[in-house]
Coordinates of C-alpha atoms and ligand atoms in Angstrom, one line a residue:
X1 CA 101.7 126.9 115.9
X2 CA 104.9 128.8 115.0
X3 CA 106.5 128.3 111.6
X4 CA 109.9 126.7 111.4
X5 CA 112.2 129.7 111.3
X6 CA 110.2 132.1 113.5
X7 CA 111.9 133.5 116.6
X8 CA 109.9 133.0 119.7
X9 CA 109.7 134.3 123.2
X10 CA 109.9 131.3 125.4
X11 CA 109.5 131.1 129.2
X12 CA 111.2 128.3 131.2
X13 CA 110.4 127.5 134.8
X14 CA 113.3 125.7 136.6
X15 CA 115.8 127.5 134.3
X16 CA 118.6 127.1 136.9
X17 CA 118.2 123.3 136.9
X18 CA 119.7 120.6 134.8
X19 CA 117.2 120.3 131.9
X20 CA 116.1 124.0 132.1
X21 CA 119.6 125.4 131.8
X22 CA 120.5 123.1 128.9
X23 CA 117.2 124.0 127.1
X24 CA 117.9 127.7 127.7
X25 CA 121.4 127.4 126.1
X26 CA 119.9 125.6 123.1
X27 CA 117.0 128.1 122.6
X28 CA 119.4 131.1 122.8
X29 CA 121.8 129.4 120.3
X30 CA 118.8 129.1 117.9
X31 CA 118.0 132.8 118.3
X32 CA 114.9 132.6 120.5
X33 CA 114.3 135.0 123.4
X34 CA 114.3 133.2 126.8
X35 CA 112.6 134.3 130.0
X36 CA 113.7 132.2 133.0
X37 CA 112.1 131.6 136.4
X38 CA 113.6 129.8 139.4
X39 CA 113.7 130.2 143.1
X40 CA 117.2 128.5 143.2
X41 CA 115.9 126.0 145.7
X42 CA 117.9 123.2 143.9
X43 CA 119.3 124.9 140.8
X44 CA 122.2 127.3 140.7
X45 CA 122.4 130.8 139.4
X46 CA 125.7 130.0 137.6
X47 CA 123.9 127.4 135.5
X48 CA 121.7 130.0 133.9
X49 CA 123.2 130.9 130.5
X50 CA 124.0 134.5 129.5
X51 CA 121.2 136.1 127.6
X52 CA 118.4 134.6 129.7
X53 CA 116.0 137.3 131.3
X54 CA 116.1 135.8 134.7
X55 CA 113.4 136.3 137.4
X56 CA 114.2 135.0 140.9
X57 CA 110.6 133.8 141.7
X58 CA 108.8 130.9 143.3
X59 CA 106.3 129.2 140.9
X60 CA 103.7 129.1 143.8
X61 CA 103.6 132.9 143.9
X62 CA 101.2 135.1 142.0
X63 CA 104.0 137.5 141.3
X64 CA 105.0 135.2 138.5
X65 CA 102.1 136.3 136.3
X66 CA 103.7 139.4 134.9
X67 CA 106.7 137.4 133.6
X68 CA 104.4 135.4 131.3
X69 CA 103.2 138.4 129.4
X70 CA 104.1 138.2 125.7
X71 CA 105.4 134.6 125.9
X72 CA 104.6 132.4 122.9
X73 CA 105.4 129.2 124.8
X74 CA 106.2 127.9 128.3
X75 CA 108.4 125.0 129.3
X76 CA 107.3 124.1 132.9
X77 CA 110.2 122.2 134.4
X78 CA 110.4 123.5 138.0
X79 CA 109.7 120.8 140.5
X80 CA 110.7 119.1 143.7
X81 CA 112.0 116.0 142.1
X82 CA 114.3 113.9 144.3
X83 CA 112.1 110.8 145.0
X84 CA 113.7 110.3 148.5
X85 CA 113.1 114.0 149.5
X86 CA 109.5 113.8 148.2
X87 CA 108.9 110.7 150.3
X88 CA 110.2 112.7 153.4
X89 CA 107.9 115.7 152.7
X90 CA 104.7 114.9 150.8
X91 CA 103.2 118.2 151.8
X92 CA 105.9 120.3 150.2
X93 CA 105.9 117.9 147.2
X94 CA 102.2 118.6 146.7
X95 CA 102.8 122.3 147.3
X96 CA 105.5 122.8 144.7
X97 CA 104.5 120.1 142.1
X98 CA 100.8 120.4 142.2
X99 CA 99.9 123.9 143.5
X100 CA 103.0 125.4 141.8
X101 CA 102.1 123.7 138.5
X102 CA 98.5 124.9 138.5
X103 CA 99.8 128.4 139.2
X104 CA 102.0 128.2 136.2
X105 CA 99.1 126.9 134.0
X106 CA 97.0 129.7 135.3
X107 CA 99.7 132.3 134.6
X108 CA 100.0 131.0 131.0
X109 CA 96.3 131.0 130.5
X110 CA 95.9 134.6 131.7
X111 CA 98.8 135.8 129.5
X112 CA 97.3 134.2 126.4
X113 CA 100.2 131.7 125.9
X114 CA 99.5 129.3 123.1
X115 CA 101.5 126.3 124.3
X116 CA 102.7 124.7 127.5
X117 CA 105.3 121.9 127.4
X118 CA 105.6 120.4 130.8
X119 CA 107.5 117.8 132.7
X120 CA 105.9 114.6 133.8
X121 CA 108.1 111.6 134.6
X122 CA 108.8 107.9 133.9
X123 CA 108.0 107.6 137.7
X124 CA 104.4 107.5 136.5
X125 CA 105.1 103.9 135.5
X126 CA 106.5 102.8 138.9
X127 CA 103.8 100.1 139.4
X128 CA 103.8 98.9 135.8
X129 CA 105.2 95.5 134.8
X130 CA 105.0 96.2 131.0
X131 CA 108.4 96.6 129.3
X132 CA 109.1 98.5 127.1
X133 CA 106.5 100.8 128.8
X134 CA 104.1 102.7 126.6
X135 CA 102.4 106.0 127.6
X136 CA 99.1 104.2 128.5
X137 CA 100.7 102.3 131.5
X138 CA 100.2 105.0 134.1
X139 CA 100.6 103.4 137.6
X140 CA 102.3 105.8 140.1
X141 CA 103.3 104.7 143.6
X142 CA 105.6 107.4 145.2
X143 CA 104.5 110.8 146.4
X144 CA 106.6 112.3 143.6
X145 CA 104.9 110.3 140.9
X146 CA 101.4 111.0 142.3
X147 CA 102.2 114.7 142.3
X148 CA 103.1 114.4 138.6
X149 CA 99.8 112.5 137.9
X150 CA 97.9 115.4 139.6
X151 CA 99.7 117.8 137.2
X152 CA 98.6 115.6 134.3
X153 CA 94.9 115.8 135.4
X154 CA 95.1 119.6 135.8
X155 CA 96.7 119.9 132.3
X156 CA 93.8 117.8 130.9
X157 CA 91.3 120.0 132.7
X158 CA 92.9 123.2 131.3
X159 CA 92.8 121.6 127.9
X160 CA 89.2 120.7 128.3
X161 CA 88.1 124.3 129.4
X162 CA 90.7 126.5 127.6
X163 CA 92.1 124.3 124.8
X164 CA 91.6 124.5 121.0
X165 CA 88.7 122.1 120.8
X166 CA 86.6 123.5 123.7
X167 CA 83.2 125.1 123.3
X168 CA 83.2 126.6 126.8
X169 CA 82.2 130.3 126.6
X170 CA 85.0 131.1 129.1
X171 CA 87.6 129.9 126.6
X172 CA 86.3 132.2 123.8
X173 CA 87.9 135.2 125.4
X174 CA 91.3 133.5 125.6
X175 CA 93.9 132.3 123.1
X176 CA 93.4 128.5 123.0
X177 CA 96.0 126.8 125.2
X178 CA 97.7 123.6 123.9
X179 CA 99.7 121.2 126.1
X180 CA 102.5 118.7 125.5
X181 CA 103.4 116.4 128.4
X182 CA 106.9 114.9 128.4
X183 CA 107.7 111.8 130.4
X184 CA 111.5 112.0 130.8
X185 CA 113.3 108.8 131.7
X186 CA 116.8 109.3 133.1
X187 CA 118.1 112.4 131.3
X188 CA 121.9 112.8 131.6
X189 CA 124.6 115.1 130.4
X190 CA 126.5 118.3 131.3
X191 CA 125.1 120.4 134.2
X192 CA 123.5 117.4 135.8
X193 CA 123.2 118.1 139.5
X194 CA 126.2 116.6 141.3
X195 CA 125.7 118.5 144.5
X196 CA 122.8 116.5 145.8
X197 CA 123.2 114.2 148.9
X198 CA 122.7 111.3 146.5
X199 CA 123.7 112.6 143.0
X200 CA 122.6 110.8 139.8
X201 CA 124.7 107.7 139.3
X202 CA 126.8 109.0 136.4
X203 CA 127.9 112.2 138.0
X204 CA 128.5 110.4 141.3
X205 CA 130.8 107.8 139.7
X206 CA 132.7 110.3 137.5
X207 CA 133.4 112.7 140.5
X208 CA 134.4 109.9 142.9
X209 CA 136.7 108.3 140.4
X210 CA 138.3 111.5 139.3
X211 CA 139.0 112.3 142.9
X212 CA 140.4 108.9 143.6
X213 CA 137.6 108.1 146.0
X214 CA 135.6 104.9 146.4
X215 CA 132.2 105.1 144.5
X216 CA 129.0 103.9 146.2
X217 CA 126.5 101.6 144.7
X218 CA 123.2 101.3 146.5
X219 CA 121.6 97.8 146.5
X220 CA 122.9 95.2 144.1
X221 CA 123.5 97.6 141.2
X222 CA 121.3 95.5 139.0
X223 CA 118.5 98.2 138.8
X224 CA 118.3 99.1 135.1
X225 CA 117.6 102.6 133.8
X226 CA 116.7 103.9 130.3
X227 CA 119.1 106.9 129.9
X228 CA 118.6 109.7 127.3
X229 CA 121.1 112.4 126.5
X230 CA 120.0 116.0 127.2
X231 CA 120.7 117.3 123.7
X232 CA 118.5 114.6 122.2
X233 CA 115.8 115.7 124.6
X234 CA 116.4 119.3 123.4
X235 CA 115.8 118.2 119.8
X236 CA 112.3 117.1 120.9
X237 CA 111.8 120.3 122.9
X238 CA 112.4 122.3 119.8
X239 CA 110.0 120.1 117.8
X240 CA 107.3 120.9 120.4
X241 CA 107.5 124.6 119.5
X242 CA 107.1 124.0 115.8
X243 CA 105.2 120.9 115.2
X244 CA 101.4 120.9 115.8
X245 CA 101.4 117.1 115.9
X246 CA 102.8 117.4 119.5
X247 CA 99.7 119.4 120.7
X248 CA 97.7 117.8 123.4
X249 CA 99.7 114.6 123.5
X250 CA 102.0 112.8 125.9
X251 CA 105.4 111.4 124.9
X252 CA 108.0 109.2 126.6
X253 CA 111.5 110.8 126.1
X254 CA 114.0 108.0 126.4
X255 CA 116.4 106.0 124.3
X256 CA 114.5 102.7 124.4
X257 CA 117.6 100.9 125.8
X258 CA 118.5 100.4 129.4
X259 CA 121.7 99.7 131.4
X260 CA 122.3 98.5 134.9
X261 CA 124.0 100.7 137.5
X262 CA 126.9 98.2 137.5
X263 CA 127.2 98.5 133.7
X264 CA 127.3 102.3 134.0
X265 CA 129.9 102.0 136.6
X266 CA 132.1 99.8 134.4
X267 CA 131.7 102.1 131.4
X268 CA 132.7 105.2 133.4
X269 CA 135.6 103.3 134.9
X270 CA 136.8 102.2 131.4
X271 CA 136.4 105.7 129.8
X272 CA 138.4 107.3 132.7
X273 CA 140.7 104.4 132.9
X274 CA 140.4 104.6 136.7
X275 CA 139.5 101.4 138.5
X276 CA 138.5 101.6 142.1
X277 CA 136.1 98.8 143.3
X278 CA 132.8 100.4 144.6
X279 CA 131.4 99.9 148.1
X280 CA 127.9 98.6 148.4
X281 CA 125.3 100.3 150.6
X282 CA 121.6 99.4 151.4
X283 CA 119.1 100.0 148.6
X284 CA 117.4 103.4 148.3
X285 CA 113.6 103.5 149.0
X286 CA 111.0 104.2 146.4
X287 CA 113.0 103.4 143.3
X288 CA 111.7 101.1 140.5
X289 CA 113.7 98.0 139.7
X290 CA 113.9 98.9 136.0
X291 CA 112.8 101.5 133.5
X292 CA 112.6 100.9 129.7
X293 CA 110.5 103.1 127.5
X294 CA 108.4 102.4 124.4
X295 CA 109.5 105.4 122.4
X296 CA 107.2 104.7 119.5
X297 CA 105.0 107.8 120.0
X298 CA 108.0 110.2 119.9
X299 CA 109.9 108.4 117.0
X300 CA 106.7 108.5 114.9
X301 CA 107.3 112.3 114.7
X302 CA 110.7 112.0 113.0
X303 CA 112.6 112.3 116.3
X304 CA 115.3 109.8 117.2
X305 CA 117.7 109.8 120.1
X306 CA 121.1 110.1 118.3
X307 CA 123.7 110.1 121.1
X308 CA 125.2 106.8 122.1
X309 CA 125.9 106.2 125.7
X310 CA 129.7 106.4 125.4
X311 CA 129.6 109.8 123.6
X312 CA 127.1 111.1 126.2
X313 CA 129.3 109.9 129.0
X314 CA 132.4 111.5 127.5
X315 CA 130.5 114.8 127.3
X316 CA 129.4 114.5 131.0
X317 CA 133.0 113.7 131.9
X318 CA 134.4 116.7 130.0
X319 CA 131.9 118.9 131.8
X320 CA 132.8 117.6 135.3
X321 CA 136.5 117.9 134.5
X322 CA 136.0 121.6 133.5
X323 CA 134.0 122.3 136.7
X324 CA 136.9 120.7 138.7
X325 CA 139.4 122.8 136.8
X326 CA 137.4 126.0 137.8
X327 CA 137.4 124.8 141.5
X328 CA 133.6 124.4 141.5
X329 CA 133.8 120.7 142.6
Ligands
LIG1 N1 116.4 114.8 135.1 C1 115.6 113.8 134.8 O1 116.1 112.7 134.5 C2 114.1 113.8 135.0 C3 113.4 112.6 134.9 C4 112.0 112.7 135.0 C5 111.3 113.9 135.2 N2 112.1 115.0 135.3 C6 111.4 116.3 135.5 O2 111.9 117.3 134.7 C7 111.9 118.6 135.3 C8 113.3 119.1 135.3 O3 114.2 118.2 135.9 P1 115.7 118.6 136.3 O4 116.5 117.3 136.3 O5 116.2 119.7 135.4 O6 115.6 119.1 137.8 P2 116.4 120.1 138.6 O7 116.2 119.9 140.0 O8 117.9 120.2 138.1 O9 115.7 121.5 138.2 C9 114.5 121.9 138.8 C10 114.6 123.4 139.0 O10 113.3 123.8 139.6 C11 113.6 124.8 140.5 N3 112.5 124.9 141.5 C12 112.1 124.0 142.4 N4 111.1 124.4 143.1 C13 110.8 125.7 142.6 C14 109.8 126.6 143.0 N5 108.9 126.4 144.0 N6 109.8 127.8 142.3 C15 110.7 128.0 141.3 N7 111.7 127.1 140.9 C16 111.7 126.0 141.6 C17 114.9 124.3 141.2 O11 115.6 125.4 141.9 C18 115.7 123.8 140.0 O12 116.5 124.8 139.4 C19 111.3 118.3 136.7 O13 110.0 118.7 136.6 C20 111.5 116.8 136.9 O14 110.5 116.3 137.8 C21 113.4 115.0 135.2

């Protein structure tokens, strides 16, 4: 494990996406070298911060292997991750999220990378009725969630055969590979993807209200989500690079508090001081009624989500206003 002040070479897959681009900005600010991979299937080139050594590559392709050479750590974030799209196309979901993920693990192993931090999801708890939900409650239902579970099993197998506690002869020729699995709940903040057919609720409400249009709420609006601000998530990301207690463990990353879609709508409306009654449309398929994380594992490592929902929303609003001013929205 790296010591606290040491500068590292960090590779991020999915660097043009929401979490990846925010993470790249933070790592560059902290003086680390960042290699970024993305095929721009969902992310945007303009999201990638200056200073990233960017490779336009697909994680399913073996041509990614060279980019991993010399990397100290890998954040694997690239995925097909819109639940509705994954329900439509389970074959591509498996191709990107399972085959692509294994290809990333293999690339890291061959390059002698010491640590992979990779994205699982709160979707792994879709079938659980335990709230707040601890990491042990794995019960996926959707194709997306099942693809994340398959990634988890592959990570466990790589740990078993190539990790620090293995006695396998094949592991002896390699640098031991450690993993940290992150189960993000609803991460929000600047650069969140507002261009999707159905954007995340916060961006959707902010954009519609700023444009003077009528926001849409799917279903009753009583579904509750545990939201966590992207910079709080970045605090944990940085800890994963430095703190050996994160090795070969899984963590919920969330705030431990949830809000309904209706409550979020009211908050956005209040903060903007724009009040347009939303229209209601039929519920979206494959979404859990509520999410609420048990964050005890993560907080036991001196991490605490610090950003209250209003501050986080104000930052998201400022970002969307600046994109509008640039003519991007
Ligand atoms: N944002 C959340 O709240 C949340 C919640 C749970 C889990 N996650 C997981 O966290 C990770 C990052 O999420 P995000 O919100 O930043 O998603 P995002 O869609 O904004 O970013 C994902 C990036 O991966 C890239 N990508 C997709 N397929 C690729 C491929 N085959 N090769 C190379 N690049 C490819 C996309 O172009 C995109 O830039 C994902 O694995 C997601 O499943 C996110």
